[in-house]
Coordinates of C-alpha atoms in Angstrom, one line a residue:
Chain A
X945 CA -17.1 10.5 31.7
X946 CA -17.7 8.3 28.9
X947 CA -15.9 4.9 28.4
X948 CA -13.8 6.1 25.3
X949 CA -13.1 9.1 27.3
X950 CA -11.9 7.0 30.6
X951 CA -9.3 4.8 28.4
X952 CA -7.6 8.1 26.8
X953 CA -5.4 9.1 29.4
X954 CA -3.9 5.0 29.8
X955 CA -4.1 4.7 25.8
X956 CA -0.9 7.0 25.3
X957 CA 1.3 6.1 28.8
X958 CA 3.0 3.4 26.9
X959 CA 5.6 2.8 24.2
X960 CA 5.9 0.1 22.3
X961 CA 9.7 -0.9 20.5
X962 CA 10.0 -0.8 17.5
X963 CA 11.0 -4.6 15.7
X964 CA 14.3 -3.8 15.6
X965 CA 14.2 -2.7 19.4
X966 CA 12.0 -5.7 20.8
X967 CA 14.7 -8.1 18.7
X968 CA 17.2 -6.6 20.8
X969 CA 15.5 -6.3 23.9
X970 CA 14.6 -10.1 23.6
X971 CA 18.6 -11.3 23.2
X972 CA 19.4 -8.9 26.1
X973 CA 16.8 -10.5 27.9
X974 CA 15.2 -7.4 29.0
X975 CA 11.6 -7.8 27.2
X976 CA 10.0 -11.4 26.2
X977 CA 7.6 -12.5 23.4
X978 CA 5.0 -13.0 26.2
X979 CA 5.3 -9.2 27.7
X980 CA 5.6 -8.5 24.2
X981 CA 2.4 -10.0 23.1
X982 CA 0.3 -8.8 26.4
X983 CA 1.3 -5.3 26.0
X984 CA 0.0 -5.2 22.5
X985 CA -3.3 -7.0 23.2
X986 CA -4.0 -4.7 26.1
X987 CA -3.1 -2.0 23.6
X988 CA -5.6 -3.2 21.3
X989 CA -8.6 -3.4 24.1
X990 CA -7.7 -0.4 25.4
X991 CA -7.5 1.8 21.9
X992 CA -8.9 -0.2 19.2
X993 CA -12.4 0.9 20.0
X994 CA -11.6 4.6 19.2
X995 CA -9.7 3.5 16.3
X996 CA -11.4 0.8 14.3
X997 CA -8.1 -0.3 13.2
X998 CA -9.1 -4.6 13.6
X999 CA -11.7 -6.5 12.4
X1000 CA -10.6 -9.6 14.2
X1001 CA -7.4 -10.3 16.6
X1002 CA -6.0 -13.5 17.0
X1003 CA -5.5 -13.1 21.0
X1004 CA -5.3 -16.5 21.9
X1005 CA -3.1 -17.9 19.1
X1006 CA -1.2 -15.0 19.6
X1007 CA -0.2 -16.1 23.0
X1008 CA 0.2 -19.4 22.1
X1009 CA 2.8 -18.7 19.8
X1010 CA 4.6 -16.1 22.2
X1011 CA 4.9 -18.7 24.7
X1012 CA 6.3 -21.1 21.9
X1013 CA 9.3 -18.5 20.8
X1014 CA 9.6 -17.6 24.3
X1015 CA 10.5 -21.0 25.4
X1016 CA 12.9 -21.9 22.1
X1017 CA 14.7 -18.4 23.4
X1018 CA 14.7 -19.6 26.4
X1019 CA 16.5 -23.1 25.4
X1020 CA 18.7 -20.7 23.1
X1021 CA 17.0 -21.7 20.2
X1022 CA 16.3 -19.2 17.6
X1023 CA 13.1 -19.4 15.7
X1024 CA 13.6 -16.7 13.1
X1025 CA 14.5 -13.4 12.5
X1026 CA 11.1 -12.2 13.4
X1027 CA 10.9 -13.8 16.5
X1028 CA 8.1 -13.2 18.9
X1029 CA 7.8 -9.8 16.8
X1030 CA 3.5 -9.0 16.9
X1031 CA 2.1 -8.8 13.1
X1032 CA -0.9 -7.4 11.7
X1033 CA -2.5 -8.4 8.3
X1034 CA -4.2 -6.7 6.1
X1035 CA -7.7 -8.6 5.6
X1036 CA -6.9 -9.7 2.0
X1037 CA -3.8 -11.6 3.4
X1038 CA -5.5 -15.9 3.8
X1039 CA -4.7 -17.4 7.2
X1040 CA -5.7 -21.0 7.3
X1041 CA -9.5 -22.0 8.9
X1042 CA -10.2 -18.4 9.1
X1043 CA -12.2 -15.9 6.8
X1044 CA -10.5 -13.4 4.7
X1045 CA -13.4 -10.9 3.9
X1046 CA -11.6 -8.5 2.2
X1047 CA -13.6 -5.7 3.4
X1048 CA -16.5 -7.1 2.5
X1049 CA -18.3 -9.5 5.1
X1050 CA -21.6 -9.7 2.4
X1051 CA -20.0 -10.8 -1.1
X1052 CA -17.2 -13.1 1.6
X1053 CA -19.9 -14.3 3.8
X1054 CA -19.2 -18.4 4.5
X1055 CA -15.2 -17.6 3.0
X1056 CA -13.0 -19.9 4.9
X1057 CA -9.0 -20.2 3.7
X1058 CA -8.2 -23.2 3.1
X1059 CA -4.6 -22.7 3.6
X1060 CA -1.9 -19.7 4.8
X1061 CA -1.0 -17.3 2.3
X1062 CA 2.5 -17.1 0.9
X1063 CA 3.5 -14.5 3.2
X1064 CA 1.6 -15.6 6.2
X1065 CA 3.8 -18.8 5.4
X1066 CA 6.9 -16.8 5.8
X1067 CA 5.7 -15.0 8.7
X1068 CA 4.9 -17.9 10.8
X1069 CA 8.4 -19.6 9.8
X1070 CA 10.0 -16.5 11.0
X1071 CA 8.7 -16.5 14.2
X1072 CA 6.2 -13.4 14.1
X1073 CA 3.7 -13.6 16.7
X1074 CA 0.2 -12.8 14.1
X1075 CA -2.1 -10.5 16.0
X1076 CA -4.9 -10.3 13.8
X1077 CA -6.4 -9.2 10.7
X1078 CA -7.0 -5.4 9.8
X1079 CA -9.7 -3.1 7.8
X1080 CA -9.4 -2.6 4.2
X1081 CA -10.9 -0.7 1.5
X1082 CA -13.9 -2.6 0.3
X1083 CA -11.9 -5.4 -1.9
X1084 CA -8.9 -3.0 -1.7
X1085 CA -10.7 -0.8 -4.4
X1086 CA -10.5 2.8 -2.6
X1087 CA -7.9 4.8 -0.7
X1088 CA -11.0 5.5 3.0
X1089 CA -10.8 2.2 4.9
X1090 CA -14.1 3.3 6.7
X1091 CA -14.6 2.8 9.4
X1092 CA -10.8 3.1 10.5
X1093 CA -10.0 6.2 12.0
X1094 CA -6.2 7.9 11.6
X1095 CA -4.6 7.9 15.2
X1096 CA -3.3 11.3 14.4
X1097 CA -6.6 13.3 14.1
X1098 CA -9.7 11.0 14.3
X1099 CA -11.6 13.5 12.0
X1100 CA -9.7 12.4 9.0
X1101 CA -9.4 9.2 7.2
X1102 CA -6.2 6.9 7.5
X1103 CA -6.0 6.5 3.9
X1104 CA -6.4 3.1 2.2
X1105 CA -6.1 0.8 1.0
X1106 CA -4.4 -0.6 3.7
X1107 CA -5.8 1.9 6.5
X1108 CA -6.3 -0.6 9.2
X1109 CA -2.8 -1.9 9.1
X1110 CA -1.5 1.8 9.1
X1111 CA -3.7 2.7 11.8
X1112 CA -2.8 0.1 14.2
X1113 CA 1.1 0.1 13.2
X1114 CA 0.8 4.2 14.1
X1115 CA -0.9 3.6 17.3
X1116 CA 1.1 0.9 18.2
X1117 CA -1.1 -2.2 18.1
X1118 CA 1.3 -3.9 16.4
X1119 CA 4.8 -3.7 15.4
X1120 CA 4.5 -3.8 12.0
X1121 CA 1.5 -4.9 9.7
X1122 CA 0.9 -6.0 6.1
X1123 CA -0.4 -3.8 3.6
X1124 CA -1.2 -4.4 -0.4
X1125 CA -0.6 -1.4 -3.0
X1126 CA -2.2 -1.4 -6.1
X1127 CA -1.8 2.1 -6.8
X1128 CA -0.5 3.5 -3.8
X1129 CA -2.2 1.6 -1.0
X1130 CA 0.9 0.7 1.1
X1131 CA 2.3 4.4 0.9
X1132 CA -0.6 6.0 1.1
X1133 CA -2.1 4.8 4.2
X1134 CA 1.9 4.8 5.4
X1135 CA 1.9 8.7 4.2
X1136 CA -1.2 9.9 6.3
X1137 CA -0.5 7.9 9.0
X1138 CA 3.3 8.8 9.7
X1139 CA 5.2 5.5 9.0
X1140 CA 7.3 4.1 6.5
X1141 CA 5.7 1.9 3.6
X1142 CA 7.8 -0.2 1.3
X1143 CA 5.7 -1.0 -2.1
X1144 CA 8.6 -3.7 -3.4
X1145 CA 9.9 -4.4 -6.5
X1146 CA 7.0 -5.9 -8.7
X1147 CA 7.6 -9.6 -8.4
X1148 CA 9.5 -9.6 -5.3
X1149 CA 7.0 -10.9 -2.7
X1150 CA 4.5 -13.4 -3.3
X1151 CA 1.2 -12.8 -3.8
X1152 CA 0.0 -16.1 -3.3
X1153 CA -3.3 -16.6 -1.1
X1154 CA -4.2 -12.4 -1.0
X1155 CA -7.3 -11.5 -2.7
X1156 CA -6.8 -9.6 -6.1
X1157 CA -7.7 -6.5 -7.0
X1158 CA -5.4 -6.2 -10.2
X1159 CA -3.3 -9.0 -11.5
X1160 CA -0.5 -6.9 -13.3
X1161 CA -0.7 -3.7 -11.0
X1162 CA -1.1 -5.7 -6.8
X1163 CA 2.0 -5.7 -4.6
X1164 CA 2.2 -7.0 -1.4
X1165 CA 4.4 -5.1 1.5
X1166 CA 5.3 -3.9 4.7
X1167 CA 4.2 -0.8 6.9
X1168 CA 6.4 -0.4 10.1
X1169 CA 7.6 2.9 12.0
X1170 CA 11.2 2.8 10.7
X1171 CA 13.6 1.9 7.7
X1172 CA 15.0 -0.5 9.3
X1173 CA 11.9 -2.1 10.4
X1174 CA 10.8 -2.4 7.2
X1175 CA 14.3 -3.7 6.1
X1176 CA 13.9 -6.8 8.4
X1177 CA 10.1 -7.5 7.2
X1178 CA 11.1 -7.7 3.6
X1179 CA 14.1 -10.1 4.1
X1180 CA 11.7 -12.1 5.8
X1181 CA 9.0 -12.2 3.2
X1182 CA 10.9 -11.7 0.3
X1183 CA 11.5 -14.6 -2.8
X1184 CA 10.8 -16.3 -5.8
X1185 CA 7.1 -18.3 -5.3
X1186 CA 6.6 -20.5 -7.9
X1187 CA 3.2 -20.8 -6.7
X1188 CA 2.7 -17.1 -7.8
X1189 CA 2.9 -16.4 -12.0
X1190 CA 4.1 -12.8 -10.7
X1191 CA 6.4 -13.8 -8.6
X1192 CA 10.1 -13.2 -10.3
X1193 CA 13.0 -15.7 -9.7
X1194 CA 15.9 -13.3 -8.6
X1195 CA 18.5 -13.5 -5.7
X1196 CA 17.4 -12.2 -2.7
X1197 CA 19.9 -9.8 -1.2
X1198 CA 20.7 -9.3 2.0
X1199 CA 18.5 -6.1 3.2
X1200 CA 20.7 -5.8 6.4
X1201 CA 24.3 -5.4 5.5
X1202 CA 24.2 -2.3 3.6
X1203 CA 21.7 -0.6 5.8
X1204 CA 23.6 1.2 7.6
X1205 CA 26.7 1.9 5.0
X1206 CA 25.5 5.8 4.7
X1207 CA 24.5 7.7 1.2
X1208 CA 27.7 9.3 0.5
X1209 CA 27.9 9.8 -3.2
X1210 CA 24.0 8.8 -3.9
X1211 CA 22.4 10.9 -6.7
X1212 CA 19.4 11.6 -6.1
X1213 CA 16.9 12.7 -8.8
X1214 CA 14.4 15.6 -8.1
X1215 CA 11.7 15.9 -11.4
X1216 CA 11.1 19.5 -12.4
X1217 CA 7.8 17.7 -14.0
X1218 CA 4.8 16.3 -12.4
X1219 CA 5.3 15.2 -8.6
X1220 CA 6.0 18.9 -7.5
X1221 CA 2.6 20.5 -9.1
X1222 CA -0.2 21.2 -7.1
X1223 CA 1.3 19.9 -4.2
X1224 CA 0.5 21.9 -0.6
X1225 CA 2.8 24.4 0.5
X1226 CA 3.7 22.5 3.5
X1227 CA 4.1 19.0 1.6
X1228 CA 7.0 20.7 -0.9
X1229 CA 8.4 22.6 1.7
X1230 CA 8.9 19.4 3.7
X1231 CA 10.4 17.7 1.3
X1232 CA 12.5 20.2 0.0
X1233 CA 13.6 20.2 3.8
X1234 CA 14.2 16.3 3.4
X1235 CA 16.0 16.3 0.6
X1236 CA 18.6 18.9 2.0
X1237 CA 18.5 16.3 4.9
X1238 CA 20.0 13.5 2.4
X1239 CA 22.4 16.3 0.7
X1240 CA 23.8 16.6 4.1
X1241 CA 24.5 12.7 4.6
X1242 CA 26.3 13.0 1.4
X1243 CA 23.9 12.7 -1.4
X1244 CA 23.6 15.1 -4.8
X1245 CA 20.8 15.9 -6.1
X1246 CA 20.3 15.8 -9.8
X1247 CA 16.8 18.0 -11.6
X1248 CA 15.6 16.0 -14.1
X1249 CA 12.0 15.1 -15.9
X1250 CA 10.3 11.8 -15.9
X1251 CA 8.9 11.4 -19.4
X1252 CA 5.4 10.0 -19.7
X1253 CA 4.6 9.9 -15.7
X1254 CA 1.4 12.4 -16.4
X1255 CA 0.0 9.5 -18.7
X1256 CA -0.3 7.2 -15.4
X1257 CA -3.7 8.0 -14.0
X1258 CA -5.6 7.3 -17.0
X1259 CA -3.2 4.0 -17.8
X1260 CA -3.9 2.8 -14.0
X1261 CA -7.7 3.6 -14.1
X1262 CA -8.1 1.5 -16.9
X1263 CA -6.4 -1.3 -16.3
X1264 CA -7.5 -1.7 -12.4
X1265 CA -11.0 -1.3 -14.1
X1266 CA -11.1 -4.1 -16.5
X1267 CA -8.7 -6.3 -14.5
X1268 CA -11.2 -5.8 -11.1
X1269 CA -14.2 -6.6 -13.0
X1270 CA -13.0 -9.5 -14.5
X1271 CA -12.0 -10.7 -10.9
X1272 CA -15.6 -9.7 -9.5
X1273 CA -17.6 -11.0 -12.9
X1274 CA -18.5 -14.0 -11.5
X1275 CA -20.2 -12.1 -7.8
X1276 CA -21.4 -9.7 -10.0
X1277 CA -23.2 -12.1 -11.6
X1278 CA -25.0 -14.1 -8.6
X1279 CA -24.9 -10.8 -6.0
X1280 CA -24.1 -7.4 -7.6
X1281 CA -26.7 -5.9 -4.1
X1282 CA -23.7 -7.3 -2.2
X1283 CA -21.7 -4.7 -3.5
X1284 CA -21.4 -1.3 -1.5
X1285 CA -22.9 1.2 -4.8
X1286 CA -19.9 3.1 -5.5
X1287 CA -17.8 -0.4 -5.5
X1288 CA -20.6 -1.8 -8.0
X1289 CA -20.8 1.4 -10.1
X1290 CA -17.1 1.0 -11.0
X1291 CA -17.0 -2.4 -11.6
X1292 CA -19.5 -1.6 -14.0
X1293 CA -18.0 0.7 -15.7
X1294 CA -15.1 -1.2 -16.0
X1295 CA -16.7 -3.9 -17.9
X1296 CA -17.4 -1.0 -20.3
X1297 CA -13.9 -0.9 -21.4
X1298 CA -13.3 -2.1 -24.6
X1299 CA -10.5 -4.8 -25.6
X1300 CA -8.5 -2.4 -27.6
X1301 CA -8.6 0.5 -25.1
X1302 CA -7.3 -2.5 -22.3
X1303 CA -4.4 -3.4 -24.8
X1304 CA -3.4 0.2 -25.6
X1305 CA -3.3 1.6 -21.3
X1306 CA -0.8 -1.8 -21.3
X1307 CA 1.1 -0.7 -24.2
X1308 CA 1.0 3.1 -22.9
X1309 CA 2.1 1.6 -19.3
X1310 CA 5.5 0.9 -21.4
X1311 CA 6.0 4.4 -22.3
X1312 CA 5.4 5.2 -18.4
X1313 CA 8.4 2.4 -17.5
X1314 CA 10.7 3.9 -20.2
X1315 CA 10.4 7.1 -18.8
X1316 CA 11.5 5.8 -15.3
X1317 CA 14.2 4.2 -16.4
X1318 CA 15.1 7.1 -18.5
X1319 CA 15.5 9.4 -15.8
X1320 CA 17.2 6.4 -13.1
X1321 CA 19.8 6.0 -16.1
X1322 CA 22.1 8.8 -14.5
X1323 CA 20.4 8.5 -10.8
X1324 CA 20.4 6.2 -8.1
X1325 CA 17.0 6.9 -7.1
X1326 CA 13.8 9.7 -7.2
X1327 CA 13.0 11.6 -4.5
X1328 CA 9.0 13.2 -4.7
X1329 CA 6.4 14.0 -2.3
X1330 CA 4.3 10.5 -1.5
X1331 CA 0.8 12.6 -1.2
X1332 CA 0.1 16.2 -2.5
X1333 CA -2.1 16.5 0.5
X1334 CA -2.9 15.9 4.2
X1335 CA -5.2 13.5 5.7
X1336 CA -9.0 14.2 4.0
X1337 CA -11.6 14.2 6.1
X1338 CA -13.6 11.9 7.3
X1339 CA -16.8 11.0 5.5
X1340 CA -15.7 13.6 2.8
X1341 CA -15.8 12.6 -0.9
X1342 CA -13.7 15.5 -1.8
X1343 CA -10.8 17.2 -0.7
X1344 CA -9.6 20.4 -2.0
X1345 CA -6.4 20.0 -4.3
X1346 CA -5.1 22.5 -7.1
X1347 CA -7.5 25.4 -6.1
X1348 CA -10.7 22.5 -6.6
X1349 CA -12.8 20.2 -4.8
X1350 CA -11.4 16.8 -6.2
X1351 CA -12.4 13.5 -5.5
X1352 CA -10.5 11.8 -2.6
X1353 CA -8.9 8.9 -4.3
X1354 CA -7.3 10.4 -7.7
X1355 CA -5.7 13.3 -5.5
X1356 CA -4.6 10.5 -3.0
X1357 CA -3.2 8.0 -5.8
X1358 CA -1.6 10.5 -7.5
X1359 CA 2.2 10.2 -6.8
X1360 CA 1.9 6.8 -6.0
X1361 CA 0.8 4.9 -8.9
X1362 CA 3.5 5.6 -11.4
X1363 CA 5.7 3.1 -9.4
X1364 CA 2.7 0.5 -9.6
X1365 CA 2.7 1.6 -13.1
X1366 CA 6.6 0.8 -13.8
X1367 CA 7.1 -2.1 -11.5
X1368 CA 9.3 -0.1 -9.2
X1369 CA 10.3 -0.3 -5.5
X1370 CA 9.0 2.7 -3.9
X1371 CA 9.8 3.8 -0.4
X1372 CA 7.2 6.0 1.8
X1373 CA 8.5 7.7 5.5
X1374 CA 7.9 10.3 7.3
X1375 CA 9.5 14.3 7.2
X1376 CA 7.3 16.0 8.9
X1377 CA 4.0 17.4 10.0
X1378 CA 1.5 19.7 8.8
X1379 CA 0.2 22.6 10.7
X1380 CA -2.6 20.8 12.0
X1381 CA -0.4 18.4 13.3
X1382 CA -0.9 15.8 10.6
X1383 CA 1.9 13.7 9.2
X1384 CA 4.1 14.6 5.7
X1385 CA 5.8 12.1 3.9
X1386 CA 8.5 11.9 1.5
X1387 CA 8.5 9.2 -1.5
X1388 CA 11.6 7.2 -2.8
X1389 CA 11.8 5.2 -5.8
X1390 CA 14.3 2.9 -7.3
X1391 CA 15.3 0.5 -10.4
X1392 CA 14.0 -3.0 -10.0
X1393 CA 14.9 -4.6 -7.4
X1394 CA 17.3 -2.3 -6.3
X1395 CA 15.4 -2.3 -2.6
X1396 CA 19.0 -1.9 -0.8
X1397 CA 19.8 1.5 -2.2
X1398 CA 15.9 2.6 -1.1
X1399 CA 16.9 1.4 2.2
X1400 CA 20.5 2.5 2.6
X1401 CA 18.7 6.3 1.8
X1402 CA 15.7 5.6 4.1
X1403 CA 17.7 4.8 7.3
X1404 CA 20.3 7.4 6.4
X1405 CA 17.5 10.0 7.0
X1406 CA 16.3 8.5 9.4
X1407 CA 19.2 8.5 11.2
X1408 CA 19.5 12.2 11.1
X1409 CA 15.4 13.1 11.9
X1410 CA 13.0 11.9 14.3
X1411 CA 10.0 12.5 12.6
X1412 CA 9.3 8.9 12.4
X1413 CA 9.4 8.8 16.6
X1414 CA 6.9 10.6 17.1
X1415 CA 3.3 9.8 18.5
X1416 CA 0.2 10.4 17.2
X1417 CA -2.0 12.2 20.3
X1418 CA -4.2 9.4 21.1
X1419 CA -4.8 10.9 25.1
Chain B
X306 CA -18.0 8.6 -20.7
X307 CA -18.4 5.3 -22.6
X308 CA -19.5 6.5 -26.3
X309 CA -22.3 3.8 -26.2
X310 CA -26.0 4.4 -25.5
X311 CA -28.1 3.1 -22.1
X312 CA -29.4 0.0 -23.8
X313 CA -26.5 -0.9 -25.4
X314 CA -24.4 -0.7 -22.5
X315 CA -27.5 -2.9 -20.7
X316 CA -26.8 -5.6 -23.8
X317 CA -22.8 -5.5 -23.2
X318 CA -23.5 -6.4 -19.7
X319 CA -25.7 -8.7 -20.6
X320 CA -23.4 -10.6 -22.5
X321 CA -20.9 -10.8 -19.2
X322 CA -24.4 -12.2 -17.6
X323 CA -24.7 -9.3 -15.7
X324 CA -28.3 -8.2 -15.0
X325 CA -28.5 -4.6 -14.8
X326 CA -31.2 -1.9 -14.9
X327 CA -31.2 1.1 -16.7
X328 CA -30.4 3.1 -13.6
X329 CA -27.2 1.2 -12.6
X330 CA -26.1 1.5 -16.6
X331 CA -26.6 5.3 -16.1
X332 CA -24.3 5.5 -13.0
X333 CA -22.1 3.0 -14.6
X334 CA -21.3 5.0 -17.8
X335 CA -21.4 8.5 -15.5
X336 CA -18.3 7.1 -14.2
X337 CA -16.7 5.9 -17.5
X338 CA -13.8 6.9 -18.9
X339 CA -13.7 4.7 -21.9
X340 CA -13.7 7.8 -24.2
X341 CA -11.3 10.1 -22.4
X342 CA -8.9 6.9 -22.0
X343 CA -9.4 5.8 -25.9
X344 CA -8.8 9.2 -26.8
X345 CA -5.7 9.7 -24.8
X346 CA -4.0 6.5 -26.2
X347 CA -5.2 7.3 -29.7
X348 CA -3.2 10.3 -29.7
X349 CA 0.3 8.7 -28.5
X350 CA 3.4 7.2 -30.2
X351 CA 2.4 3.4 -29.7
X352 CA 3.1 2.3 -33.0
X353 CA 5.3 -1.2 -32.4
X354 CA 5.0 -1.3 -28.9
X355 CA 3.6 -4.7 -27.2
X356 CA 1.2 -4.4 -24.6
X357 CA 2.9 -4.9 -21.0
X358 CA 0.5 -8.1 -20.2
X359 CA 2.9 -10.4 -19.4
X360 CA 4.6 -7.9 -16.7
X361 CA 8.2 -8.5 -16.1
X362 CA 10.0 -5.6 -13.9
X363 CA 13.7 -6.7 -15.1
X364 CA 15.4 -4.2 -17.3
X365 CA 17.0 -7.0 -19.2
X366 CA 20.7 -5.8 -17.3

């Protein structure tokens, strides 16, 4: 018997709560931040190695601060409303004295933060309990996360960008983790993986101190196993950041109050156009299933088109092009070999793109947001697949989509990056699962800043499936 | 595709102070799509609208 082998049967015996469990479990007094913390450490030794999910954990700090919240709970002090809750970050995310190397240990070698990043900030004033930092794409420019494997077939990829912060939220090596999304790399990580993924309003958390891949088109964000999970992460991180020219200066609601208030009346918009082609059989049919879920809680659902949405892949790929290579121009300059090739080749090209055609995607990207806010004129929010596929194989370039071979990351980024395109708050969680046991997931998205309605329709399905409490077969 | 030649494309990088061999400017414009994209935009209804630099997600409600 091999080692990996010996550690499958203990790697699945236990269940981890989710955040909004352990919160509860800590006022009742039944759990603390230190069993907390232990359990998710041992968790990590035990199942990270099959998984890849880490590229550093904070194990001591960790327990440090665990014993910290445990004793202010102990004194009846509360810390925040994340207390003693373990946190994963996505390695673009600073963390003061530590290396953020962003996927790329070469072109970061000798990187040291010189202070927390905005969210990390927040975190810590919360209370969250940091566990570590995860894998991400090569500078967040890809949708693989190699060498991350997904927890619910280790033969297929976990998505990306943020793969190792879905991995380990899936597998329970954390309770929830930070992800960025640039044109889909919250959701679709959260997608393959089986979890929810909250992309937030562009604007509404900081993205001070996390390492750019596109200045107009980044958002920062949670991944977690519920709605409500997620709900409690964004209160915590959300708000204006001066510090952040992105960041926009509107009133933080509370995420919490209306969660629970049900969907009766929500209209719901279905488009006839775009996010239903070429999608897998079992991928519409689950989210036609989902959507008759949220009639049942009270919703109506409206048919409609979203003008312009098709323009979005070419808009994206030409803006993340320019915009990345303006970000790596100076490495490029002193170590291009630190590049992996395919990373360097589109860099490259990016620097290719001419002024005028980097003015007219921007311009273009206005048509895309009209058309959104055309069709949520007479809806409260969309409801479309988050992926056309299932989880591509690993170490495969392609995957077949629309009777073709496509490359992975345009098939991936598909139904995801018209809401980095627009801006919008867009809502990824789980209804369902393939026939090979891999995990569906059904995308909602809503005006600006309108994060509460995205929620409020979240948890209501939620509430009424139990998709999202399943495991992924890690024995 | 970018619609300019290998050695051009070598003297645009250049320019950025990029040094790059004709190989790498090869792959790099195999994977362009600074014609497809110009193209695209050429062909659309842009007249009067602003570029979305400045990126502000308010509707003006």
């Amino acid at each position: 018997m091999t080692a990996v082998e010996d550690i499958r049967p203990q790697a699945s015996a236990v269940t981890l709560p989710t955040v909004t469990e352990a919160l509860a479990a800590f006022e009742a007094g039944t759990l603390s931040p230190v069993e907390l913390t232990e359990q998710v450490l041992t968790r990590i030794d035990r199942i990270d190695p099959l998984l890849e999910s880490y590229v550093d954990v904070f194990s001591d700090a960790a327990r440090a601060k665990a014993r910290i919240v445990e004793d202010a709970i102990r004194r009846g002090d509360c810390i925040g409303p994340l207390q003693g809750i373990p946190v994963a970050l996505k390695d673009l995310y600073d963390v003061a004295g530590l290396p953020t190397l962003a996927g790329s240990p070469v072109v970061r070698a000798g990187h040291c933060a010189e202070a927390d990043s905005a969210v990390v900030r927040k975190l810590r004033a919360a209370g969250a309990v940091l566990t570590g930092k995860t894998v991400t794409h090569e500078f967040a420019f890809g949708v693989v996360s190699a060498p991350t494997r997904n927890p619910w077939d280790r033969d297929t990829i976990p998505g990306g960008s943020s793969g190792g912060s879905a991995a380990a939220v899936s597998a329970q090596l954390c309770l929830a983790a930070m992800g960025s999304d640039t044109g889909g790399s919250i959701r679709i990580p959260a997608g393959l993986c089986g979890l929810v993924g909250l992309k937030p309003t562009y604007g509404r958390v900081s993205k001070r101190g996390v390492a750019e891949l596109s200045w107009t088109l980044d958002h920062t964000g949670p991944l977690t196993r519920t709605v409500a999970d997620a709900a409690v992460l964004l209160q915590a991180i959300a708000g204006y950041d001066p510090g952040d020219p992105s960041s926009v200066d509107e009133a933080v609601p509370d995420y919490l109050a209306g969660l629970h208030a049900g969907i009766e009346g929500l209209r719901v918009g279905v488009p006839s156009n775009f996010f239903f082609d070429q999608v897998d059989t079992e991928v519409g049919d689950a989210v036609h299933a989902a959507l008759a879920v949220l009639v049942d809680a009270g919703a109506t659902l409206v048919e409609l088109a979203v003008p312009h949405v098709e323009l979005t892949a070419e808009v994206v790929t030409t803006i993340v092009g320019v915009e990345a290579a303006a970000i790596h121009q100076e490495h490029m300059r002193t170590s291009p070999e630190a590049y992996s090739a395919d990373t360097r080749r589109r860099l490259l090209a990016g620097e290719l793109i001419s002024g005028t055609t980097y003015v007219n995607a921007q311009r273009v990207r206005r048509l895309v947001a009209a058309g959104f806010r055309a069709a949520l004129s007479d809806v409260d929010v969309l409801a479309t697949p988050t992926l056309p596929v299932t989880a591509p194989a690993f170490g495969a370039d392609t995957t077949p989509f629309g009777g073709a071979e496509v490359p992975v990351m345009p098939v991936l980024s598909r139904l995801t990056a018209p809401a980095n395109a627009a801006g919008l708050p867009a809502l990824a969680l789980p209804c369902g699962f393939s026939g090979r046991g891999l995990p569906l997931s059904l995308q909602l998205i809503g005006r600006p800043f309108d994060e509460p309605t995205l929620l409020a329709a979240g948890q209501a399905y939620q509430r009424r499936t139990d998709w999202h409490t399943r495991q992924p077969p890690l024995g | 595709m970018a619609d300019i030649d290998v050695e051009r494309a070598i003297q645009r990088f250049a320019a950025a102070g990029l040094v790059v061999g004709e190989q790498q400017a090869v792959e790099a414009l195999s994977v362009s799509r600074e014609v497809e994209a110009a193209q695209l935009y050429r062909s659309l209804a842009i007249t009067g609208i602003e570029p979305m630099i400045s990126f502000d997600p308010r509707w003006r409600r």
